[in-house]
């Protein structure tokens, strides 16, 4: 009997603020991506969003709303999950969901760690100075080490340089030295062609951060951009994709998941357009035999950053149609469809950053009896552990996570060796 588990991550799809959501911005305690998008789209479109598949998966049981179904006849388990990592970040969210332990990762401003970063760079032979006595380091006169201003304050740091001044390998070398001492989730090496000296595009950010305004610099529009994400030290062998691959289960990573998850044996299908993400997911599910498919729908998150509520609603309707197409392909008792998120991104909240929200955990489980309401999971890692059990794998092989409910993954089949 085949076992196929498909995890569809709707990027930035939160269902209400976590208790600590207001630590950085008190107004974020009012965040509710799902509810606010539903309300605003009803006003704008003059009708409710058409989300029958999400309703059938139990979204209305997790997040009661007049525009969501209050019951379902599908055999589903529905609940919510806390994020289980600091802040609200796509990279950290996906790594945690796949079973990584982010307990040693913190939210930190570069300005609070200047001494250790400077010492590491100098030990590596670099010349380091502050830019105008501000908390930003200039390395060898050409590379800026700074807070990332495009994510929540303290989530990521960047090492940015103009490719006219230094090749990308040189920028990457600086970033790797910083990564060795950085406590944050990501250090991002960025090289590109700027519209002037990088110092012209430095500004204050939120929460006491200071850094390069990368969009204003021209890096994104002048061509030739090179980027490398250096994540916190994680044991990727103890994450779900590699656990599945070692057991002989084919792994497919779709959309942004293909860019940020580690698994040498995985088939990668990077894509941004939602239609492409859904098409790649359907193609992977149609293959015979066991499978783990992890897909990320990125355009919902992009709409959140753009504070475009109507576009967010349109993406949700597109996702819903794709989920409906998956239902008939996942009808065996060993199959699971898990729909979740990685954080919130409330486009009505008044800023363009992620929001720290609970995310839905909606599990379609053919062959199960009735509907189960799940307890709140403490971490996205519990989603990965639940998926592991559904595939007949021992979740103890993951670095983090506990199965949310034995009933979610119960199936009459032998476990994989």
Short mmCIF file of C-alpha atoms in Angstrom, two decimals:
data_model
loop_
_atom_site.label_atom_id
_atom_site.label_comp_id
_atom_site.label_asym_id
_atom_site.label_seq_id
_atom_site.Cartn_x
_atom_site.Cartn_y
_atom_site.Cartn_z
CA UNK A 1 0.00 0.00 0.00
CA UNK A 2 1.48 3.34 -1.04
CA UNK A 3 1.83 6.23 1.36
CA UNK A 4 1.81 9.74 -0.09
CA UNK A 5 1.98 12.88 2.01
CA UNK A 6 1.60 16.30 0.44
CA UNK A 7 2.31 19.41 2.53
CA UNK A 8 1.03 22.62 0.97
CA UNK A 9 2.37 25.70 2.76
CA UNK A 10 0.37 28.84 2.00
CA UNK A 11 3.11 31.35 2.72
CA UNK A 12 2.04 34.07 5.13
CA UNK A 13 -1.36 32.52 5.94
CA UNK A 14 -2.07 33.17 9.60
CA UNK A 15 -5.28 32.63 11.55
CA UNK A 16 -4.80 35.06 14.43
CA UNK A 17 -2.08 36.64 16.55
CA UNK A 18 0.02 34.57 18.92
CA UNK A 19 0.14 35.90 22.50
CA UNK A 20 3.60 37.41 21.99
CA UNK A 21 2.79 38.98 18.61
CA UNK A 22 2.90 42.52 20.03
CA UNK A 23 6.42 42.33 21.45
CA UNK A 24 7.86 44.30 18.54
CA UNK A 25 4.77 46.14 17.30
CA UNK A 26 1.87 46.28 19.79
CA UNK A 27 -0.61 46.68 16.94
CA UNK A 28 0.25 43.21 15.69
CA UNK A 29 -1.82 41.75 18.51
CA UNK A 30 -4.76 42.53 16.22
CA UNK A 31 -3.28 40.55 13.31
CA UNK A 32 -5.60 38.06 11.62
CA UNK A 33 -4.56 37.44 8.05
CA UNK A 34 -7.35 35.00 7.27
CA UNK A 35 -10.19 36.97 8.86
CA UNK A 36 -9.13 40.38 7.58
CA UNK A 37 -8.64 39.14 4.01
CA UNK A 38 -12.08 37.49 4.07
CA UNK A 39 -13.74 40.63 5.42
CA UNK A 40 -12.04 43.08 3.05
CA UNK A 41 -12.55 40.93 -0.03
CA UNK A 42 -16.26 40.57 0.71
CA UNK A 43 -16.48 44.38 0.78
CA UNK A 44 -14.41 44.83 -2.39
CA UNK A 45 -15.77 41.99 -4.52
CA UNK A 46 -19.34 42.22 -3.26
CA UNK A 47 -19.29 38.48 -2.50
CA UNK A 48 -17.51 36.05 -0.20
CA UNK A 49 -14.26 34.52 -1.32
CA UNK A 50 -14.90 31.14 -2.94
CA UNK A 51 -12.97 28.71 -0.72
CA UNK A 52 -14.94 25.45 -0.76
CA UNK A 53 -11.87 23.19 -0.54
CA UNK A 54 -10.39 25.05 2.42
CA UNK A 55 -13.81 24.96 4.02
CA UNK A 56 -14.05 21.21 3.44
CA UNK A 57 -10.61 20.81 5.03
CA UNK A 58 -11.93 22.44 8.20
CA UNK A 59 -10.60 26.00 8.00
CA UNK A 60 -13.91 27.28 9.41
CA UNK A 61 -13.56 24.95 12.39
CA UNK A 62 -10.15 26.44 13.19
CA UNK A 63 -11.07 30.02 12.33
CA UNK A 64 -14.87 30.50 12.56
CA UNK A 65 -16.05 33.07 10.02
CA UNK A 66 -19.32 33.76 8.25
CA UNK A 67 -17.70 33.06 4.88
CA UNK A 68 -16.27 29.66 5.82
CA UNK A 69 -18.11 26.37 6.13
CA UNK A 70 -19.00 25.40 9.68
CA UNK A 71 -18.98 21.65 9.01
CA UNK A 72 -17.46 19.16 6.60
CA UNK A 73 -18.17 15.65 5.42
CA UNK A 74 -14.52 14.94 4.62
CA UNK A 75 -12.41 12.83 7.00
CA UNK A 76 -10.23 15.67 8.26
CA UNK A 77 -8.34 16.68 11.35
CA UNK A 78 -8.12 20.43 11.92
CA UNK A 79 -6.21 22.59 14.37
CA UNK A 80 -3.67 25.38 14.73
CA UNK A 81 0.06 25.53 15.33
CA UNK A 82 2.24 28.08 17.03
CA UNK A 83 5.40 28.89 15.10
CA UNK A 84 7.97 27.38 17.45
CA UNK A 85 10.77 29.72 16.37
CA UNK A 86 11.59 33.38 17.07
CA UNK A 87 9.92 36.07 14.98
CA UNK A 88 8.04 35.31 11.77
CA UNK A 89 10.22 34.19 8.88
CA UNK A 90 9.77 31.93 5.86
CA UNK A 91 13.19 30.30 6.08
CA UNK A 92 12.93 29.60 9.81
CA UNK A 93 9.32 28.50 9.39
CA UNK A 94 10.10 25.89 6.78
CA UNK A 95 13.21 24.61 8.53
CA UNK A 96 11.25 24.26 11.77
CA UNK A 97 8.36 22.55 9.97
CA UNK A 98 10.78 19.99 8.54
CA UNK A 99 12.00 19.14 12.05
CA UNK A 100 14.85 21.55 12.73
CA UNK A 101 15.62 22.71 16.25
CA UNK A 102 15.74 26.51 16.24
CA UNK A 103 16.09 26.85 20.01
CA UNK A 104 19.57 28.37 19.66
CA UNK A 105 18.50 30.95 17.09
CA UNK A 106 17.61 34.39 18.40
CA UNK A 107 16.30 37.69 17.11
CA UNK A 108 19.20 40.12 17.34
CA UNK A 109 20.30 43.47 15.95
CA UNK A 110 23.78 43.66 14.47
CA UNK A 111 24.43 46.69 16.67
CA UNK A 112 24.30 44.46 19.75
CA UNK A 113 26.98 42.11 18.36
CA UNK A 114 29.46 44.47 16.72
CA UNK A 115 32.42 43.41 18.85
CA UNK A 116 32.25 39.67 18.10
CA UNK A 117 31.49 40.21 14.39
CA UNK A 118 34.33 42.71 14.06
CA UNK A 119 36.73 40.35 15.84
CA UNK A 120 35.78 37.45 13.55
CA UNK A 121 36.29 39.54 10.42
CA UNK A 122 39.61 40.92 11.62
CA UNK A 123 40.82 37.45 12.52
CA UNK A 124 39.99 36.43 8.94
CA UNK A 125 42.26 39.22 7.71
CA UNK A 126 39.71 41.89 6.86
CA UNK A 127 39.82 45.61 7.55
CA UNK A 128 36.69 46.64 9.42
CA UNK A 129 35.27 50.06 10.34
CA UNK A 130 31.96 51.60 11.31
CA UNK A 131 30.04 53.70 8.81
CA UNK A 132 29.79 57.20 10.28
CA UNK A 133 29.79 55.73 13.81
CA UNK A 134 26.53 53.91 13.09
CA UNK A 135 25.91 50.20 13.79
CA UNK A 136 26.91 49.07 10.29
CA UNK A 137 30.28 47.57 9.36
CA UNK A 138 32.27 48.42 6.24
CA UNK A 139 34.57 45.52 5.35
CA UNK A 140 37.65 46.24 3.20
CA UNK A 141 35.99 49.48 2.15
CA UNK A 142 33.49 47.74 -0.15
CA UNK A 143 31.20 45.26 1.67
CA UNK A 144 28.50 46.42 4.08
CA UNK A 145 27.50 44.10 6.94
CA UNK A 146 24.15 45.29 8.22
CA UNK A 147 20.69 44.51 9.53
CA UNK A 148 18.28 43.21 6.90
CA UNK A 149 15.57 45.88 6.58
CA UNK A 150 13.16 43.79 4.50
CA UNK A 151 12.35 41.24 7.21
CA UNK A 152 11.28 41.83 10.78
CA UNK A 153 14.02 43.57 12.79
CA UNK A 154 16.67 41.17 14.01
CA UNK A 155 15.63 38.17 11.92
CA UNK A 156 18.39 38.31 9.30
CA UNK A 157 21.68 40.12 8.62
CA UNK A 158 23.12 40.93 5.19
CA UNK A 159 26.57 41.23 3.66
CA UNK A 160 26.06 43.47 0.63
CA UNK A 161 28.48 44.62 -2.01
CA UNK A 162 28.62 46.09 -5.50
CA UNK A 163 29.84 43.59 -8.07
CA UNK A 164 31.72 46.46 -9.74
CA UNK A 165 33.91 46.65 -6.62
CA UNK A 166 34.25 42.97 -5.68
CA UNK A 167 33.29 39.62 -7.15
CA UNK A 168 30.47 37.70 -5.52
CA UNK A 169 32.87 35.12 -4.12
CA UNK A 170 34.48 37.89 -2.06
CA UNK A 171 31.11 39.06 -0.74
CA UNK A 172 30.18 35.46 0.05
CA UNK A 173 33.43 34.95 1.94
CA UNK A 174 32.62 37.92 4.19
CA UNK A 175 29.09 36.57 4.74
CA UNK A 176 30.43 33.16 5.73
CA UNK A 177 32.73 34.70 8.32
CA UNK A 178 29.78 36.62 9.77
CA UNK A 179 27.62 33.48 9.67
CA UNK A 180 30.10 31.67 11.90
CA UNK A 181 29.35 34.02 14.82
CA UNK A 182 25.84 35.29 14.00
CA UNK A 183 22.98 34.18 16.30
CA UNK A 184 20.25 34.99 13.73
CA UNK A 185 18.40 32.66 11.38
CA UNK A 186 20.05 33.83 8.16
CA UNK A 187 23.03 35.77 6.92
CA UNK A 188 22.37 36.76 3.33
CA UNK A 189 25.15 37.52 0.86
CA UNK A 190 23.93 40.04 -1.74
CA UNK A 191 25.86 41.27 -4.77
CA UNK A 192 24.51 43.51 -7.48
CA UNK A 193 24.81 46.67 -9.50
CA UNK A 194 23.78 49.73 -7.50
CA UNK A 195 22.69 53.13 -8.75
CA UNK A 196 25.41 54.82 -6.70
CA UNK A 197 27.65 54.31 -3.68
CA UNK A 198 25.96 51.94 -1.21
CA UNK A 199 26.44 54.48 1.57
CA UNK A 200 23.90 56.68 -0.23
CA UNK A 201 21.19 54.09 0.42
CA UNK A 202 21.76 53.39 4.11
CA UNK A 203 18.93 54.24 6.49
CA UNK A 204 17.42 53.53 9.87
CA UNK A 205 15.04 50.60 10.09
CA UNK A 206 12.42 49.53 12.61
CA UNK A 207 13.30 48.38 16.11
CA UNK A 208 16.67 50.13 16.28
CA UNK A 209 18.07 48.45 13.18
CA UNK A 210 20.27 50.12 10.60
CA UNK A 211 21.17 48.92 7.14
CA UNK A 212 21.14 49.14 3.38
CA UNK A 213 17.80 49.89 1.71
CA UNK A 214 18.33 47.17 -0.88
CA UNK A 215 15.34 48.00 -3.13
CA UNK A 216 16.34 51.69 -3.20
CA UNK A 217 19.95 50.79 -4.06
CA UNK A 218 18.92 49.51 -7.49
CA UNK A 219 20.13 45.96 -6.87
CA UNK A 220 16.75 44.49 -7.83
CA UNK A 221 16.26 46.49 -11.03
CA UNK A 222 19.75 46.86 -12.49
CA UNK A 223 20.33 43.21 -13.37
CA UNK A 224 23.02 40.75 -12.39
CA UNK A 225 21.78 40.21 -8.84
CA UNK A 226 23.47 37.33 -6.96
CA UNK A 227 22.16 36.11 -3.60
CA UNK A 228 23.13 33.28 -1.25
CA UNK A 229 21.21 32.46 1.94
CA UNK A 230 23.40 31.12 4.74
CA UNK A 231 21.17 29.54 7.33
CA UNK A 232 21.88 28.83 10.97
CA UNK A 233 23.76 25.62 11.57
CA UNK A 234 21.19 22.84 11.33
CA UNK A 235 21.40 19.07 11.10
CA UNK A 236 19.55 18.63 7.81
CA UNK A 237 19.94 14.86 8.09
CA UNK A 238 17.37 15.04 10.89
CA UNK A 239 14.77 16.86 8.83
CA UNK A 240 11.77 15.30 7.09
CA UNK A 241 13.00 15.39 3.46
CA UNK A 242 16.23 13.53 4.21
CA UNK A 243 14.49 11.17 6.64
CA UNK A 244 12.06 10.25 3.85
CA UNK A 245 14.77 9.97 1.20
CA UNK A 246 16.81 7.59 3.37
CA UNK A 247 13.73 5.37 3.64
CA UNK A 248 13.46 5.23 -0.15
CA UNK A 249 10.52 7.61 -0.40
CA UNK A 250 10.75 9.95 -3.41
CA UNK A 251 10.87 13.60 -2.32
CA UNK A 252 9.70 16.56 -4.41
CA UNK A 253 10.17 20.16 -3.29
CA UNK A 254 8.03 22.73 -5.09
CA UNK A 255 8.09 26.52 -5.22
CA UNK A 256 10.15 28.32 -2.62
CA UNK A 257 10.51 25.04 -0.73
CA UNK A 258 12.85 23.98 -3.54
CA UNK A 259 15.08 26.96 -2.77
CA UNK A 260 15.32 26.76 1.00
CA UNK A 261 15.05 23.09 2.03
CA UNK A 262 18.01 20.72 2.03
CA UNK A 263 17.82 17.25 0.47
CA UNK A 264 20.33 16.07 -2.12
CA UNK A 265 18.01 13.35 -3.42
CA UNK A 266 14.96 15.58 -3.88
CA UNK A 267 13.43 16.53 -7.19
CA UNK A 268 13.29 20.33 -7.18
CA UNK A 269 10.61 22.34 -8.94
CA UNK A 270 11.26 26.02 -8.10
CA UNK A 271 8.45 28.40 -9.07
CA UNK A 272 6.84 31.64 -7.94
CA UNK A 273 3.62 31.75 -9.97
CA UNK A 274 0.86 29.97 -8.06
CA UNK A 275 -0.36 28.21 -11.20
CA UNK A 276 3.10 26.71 -11.69
CA UNK A 277 3.39 25.66 -8.04
CA UNK A 278 0.05 23.87 -8.24
CA UNK A 279 0.87 22.26 -11.58
CA UNK A 280 4.18 20.89 -10.27
CA UNK A 281 2.44 19.60 -7.15
CA UNK A 282 -0.24 17.80 -9.16
CA UNK A 283 2.42 16.28 -11.40
CA UNK A 284 4.34 14.92 -8.42
CA UNK A 285 1.21 13.44 -6.85
CA UNK A 286 0.24 11.65 -10.07
CA UNK A 287 3.44 9.57 -9.93
CA UNK A 288 3.07 5.99 -8.76
CA UNK A 289 4.18 4.80 -5.34
CA UNK A 290 5.18 6.48 -2.10
CA UNK A 291 5.90 10.20 -2.07
CA UNK A 292 6.65 13.22 0.06
CA UNK A 293 5.77 16.50 -1.66
CA UNK A 294 6.40 19.84 0.06
CA UNK A 295 5.05 22.84 -1.85
CA UNK A 296 5.19 26.54 -0.99
CA UNK A 297 2.71 29.03 -2.43
CA UNK A 298 4.69 32.27 -2.34
CA UNK A 299 2.33 34.72 -4.01
CA UNK A 300 0.15 34.96 -0.90
CA UNK A 301 3.17 36.22 1.03
CA UNK A 302 4.08 38.64 -1.76
CA UNK A 303 0.55 40.06 -1.68
CA UNK A 304 0.87 40.51 2.07
CA UNK A 305 4.14 42.42 1.69
CA UNK A 306 2.50 44.60 -0.96
CA UNK A 307 -0.46 45.14 1.39
CA UNK A 308 -2.69 44.10 -1.50
CA UNK A 309 -5.70 42.48 0.14
CA UNK A 310 -7.58 41.81 -3.07
CA UNK A 311 -4.59 40.07 -4.64
CA UNK A 312 -4.20 37.98 -1.49
CA UNK A 313 -7.83 36.90 -1.82
CA UNK A 314 -7.37 35.98 -5.47
CA UNK A 315 -4.37 33.83 -4.59
CA UNK A 316 -6.40 32.04 -1.92
CA UNK A 317 -9.12 31.25 -4.46
CA UNK A 318 -6.47 29.94 -6.86
CA UNK A 319 -4.98 27.77 -4.13
CA UNK A 320 -8.42 26.49 -3.21
CA UNK A 321 -9.04 25.31 -6.77
CA UNK A 322 -5.68 23.53 -6.74
CA UNK A 323 -6.49 21.79 -3.47
CA UNK A 324 -9.80 20.60 -4.91
CA UNK A 325 -7.87 19.03 -7.78
CA UNK A 326 -5.67 17.16 -5.28
CA UNK A 327 -8.55 15.52 -3.39
CA UNK A 328 -9.33 12.79 -5.96
CA UNK A 329 -5.62 12.00 -6.37
CA UNK A 330 -5.14 11.37 -2.64
CA UNK A 331 -7.83 8.85 -1.88
CA UNK A 332 -5.89 5.92 -0.46
CA UNK A 333 -5.88 5.20 3.28
CA UNK A 334 -2.13 5.84 3.36
CA UNK A 335 -2.45 9.29 1.76
CA UNK A 336 -2.38 12.62 3.59
CA UNK A 337 -2.85 16.21 2.44
CA UNK A 338 -1.65 18.75 5.01
CA UNK A 339 -2.39 22.43 4.42
CA UNK A 340 -0.67 24.93 6.69
CA UNK A 341 1.31 28.19 6.80
CA UNK A 342 4.72 29.36 7.99
CA UNK A 343 3.71 32.66 9.68
CA UNK A 344 1.18 35.43 9.10
CA UNK A 345 1.33 38.39 6.71
CA UNK A 346 -1.76 40.48 7.40
CA UNK A 347 -2.09 42.93 4.49
CA UNK A 348 -4.41 45.17 6.51
CA UNK A 349 -2.16 45.64 9.55
CA UNK A 350 -0.51 48.84 8.33
CA UNK A 351 3.03 47.67 7.56
CA UNK A 352 4.75 45.36 5.05
CA UNK A 353 6.32 42.90 7.50
CA UNK A 354 5.28 39.40 8.49
CA UNK A 355 2.91 39.03 11.44
CA UNK A 356 3.48 36.51 14.22
CA UNK A 357 0.30 34.41 14.02
CA UNK A 358 -0.90 30.90 14.58
CA UNK A 359 -1.24 28.96 11.33
CA UNK A 360 -3.87 26.39 10.36
CA UNK A 361 -3.10 22.69 10.32
CA UNK A 362 -5.67 21.02 8.06
CA UNK A 363 -5.20 17.31 7.41
CA UNK A 364 -7.17 15.30 4.88
CA UNK A 365 -6.95 11.64 5.92
CA UNK A 366 -8.82 9.25 3.62
CA UNK A 367 -10.20 6.21 5.36
CA UNK A 368 -10.43 7.85 8.77
CA UNK A 369 -13.72 8.12 10.59
CA UNK A 370 -15.29 11.54 11.02
CA UNK A 371 -13.78 14.88 11.89
CA UNK A 372 -11.22 15.49 14.63
CA UNK A 373 -10.44 18.84 16.24
CA UNK A 374 -6.75 18.90 17.09
CA UNK A 375 -5.18 20.61 20.09
CA UNK A 376 -2.97 23.61 19.38
CA UNK A 377 0.47 22.41 18.37
CA UNK A 378 3.32 24.20 20.12
CA UNK A 379 5.55 24.30 17.06
CA UNK A 380 5.53 23.89 13.30
CA UNK A 381 7.93 21.02 13.97
CA UNK A 382 4.88 19.06 15.10
CA UNK A 383 3.52 19.31 11.55
CA UNK A 384 6.67 17.62 10.26
CA UNK A 385 6.48 14.93 12.94
CA UNK A 386 2.84 14.28 12.01
CA UNK A 387 3.81 13.97 8.35
CA UNK A 388 6.63 11.59 9.23
CA UNK A 389 4.25 9.28 11.05
CA UNK A 390 1.84 9.41 8.13
CA UNK A 391 4.65 8.10 5.91
CA UNK A 392 5.41 5.26 8.32
CA UNK A 393 8.59 6.96 9.56
CA UNK A 394 9.68 7.31 13.16
CA UNK A 395 9.38 11.03 14.09
CA UNK A 396 12.14 10.48 16.64
CA UNK A 397 14.45 10.66 13.64
CA UNK A 398 13.73 14.40 13.45
CA UNK A 399 15.66 16.89 15.56
CA UNK A 400 12.41 18.44 16.81
CA UNK A 401 8.68 17.85 16.83
CA UNK A 402 5.97 15.61 18.25
CA UNK A 403 3.08 14.09 16.34
CA UNK A 404 0.00 16.25 16.88
CA UNK A 405 -2.43 13.37 17.17
CA UNK A 406 -2.08 9.63 16.79
CA UNK A 407 -5.43 9.59 15.02
CA UNK A 408 -4.17 11.84 12.23
CA UNK A 409 -1.60 9.38 10.97
CA UNK A 410 -3.16 6.03 11.88
CA UNK A 411 -3.16 3.73 8.88
CA UNK A 412 -3.06 -0.05 8.46
CA UNK A 413 0.28 -0.42 6.65
CA UNK A 414 3.79 -1.59 7.53
CA UNK A 415 6.32 1.05 8.53
CA UNK A 416 9.27 1.82 6.29
CA UNK A 417 12.57 0.39 7.43
#
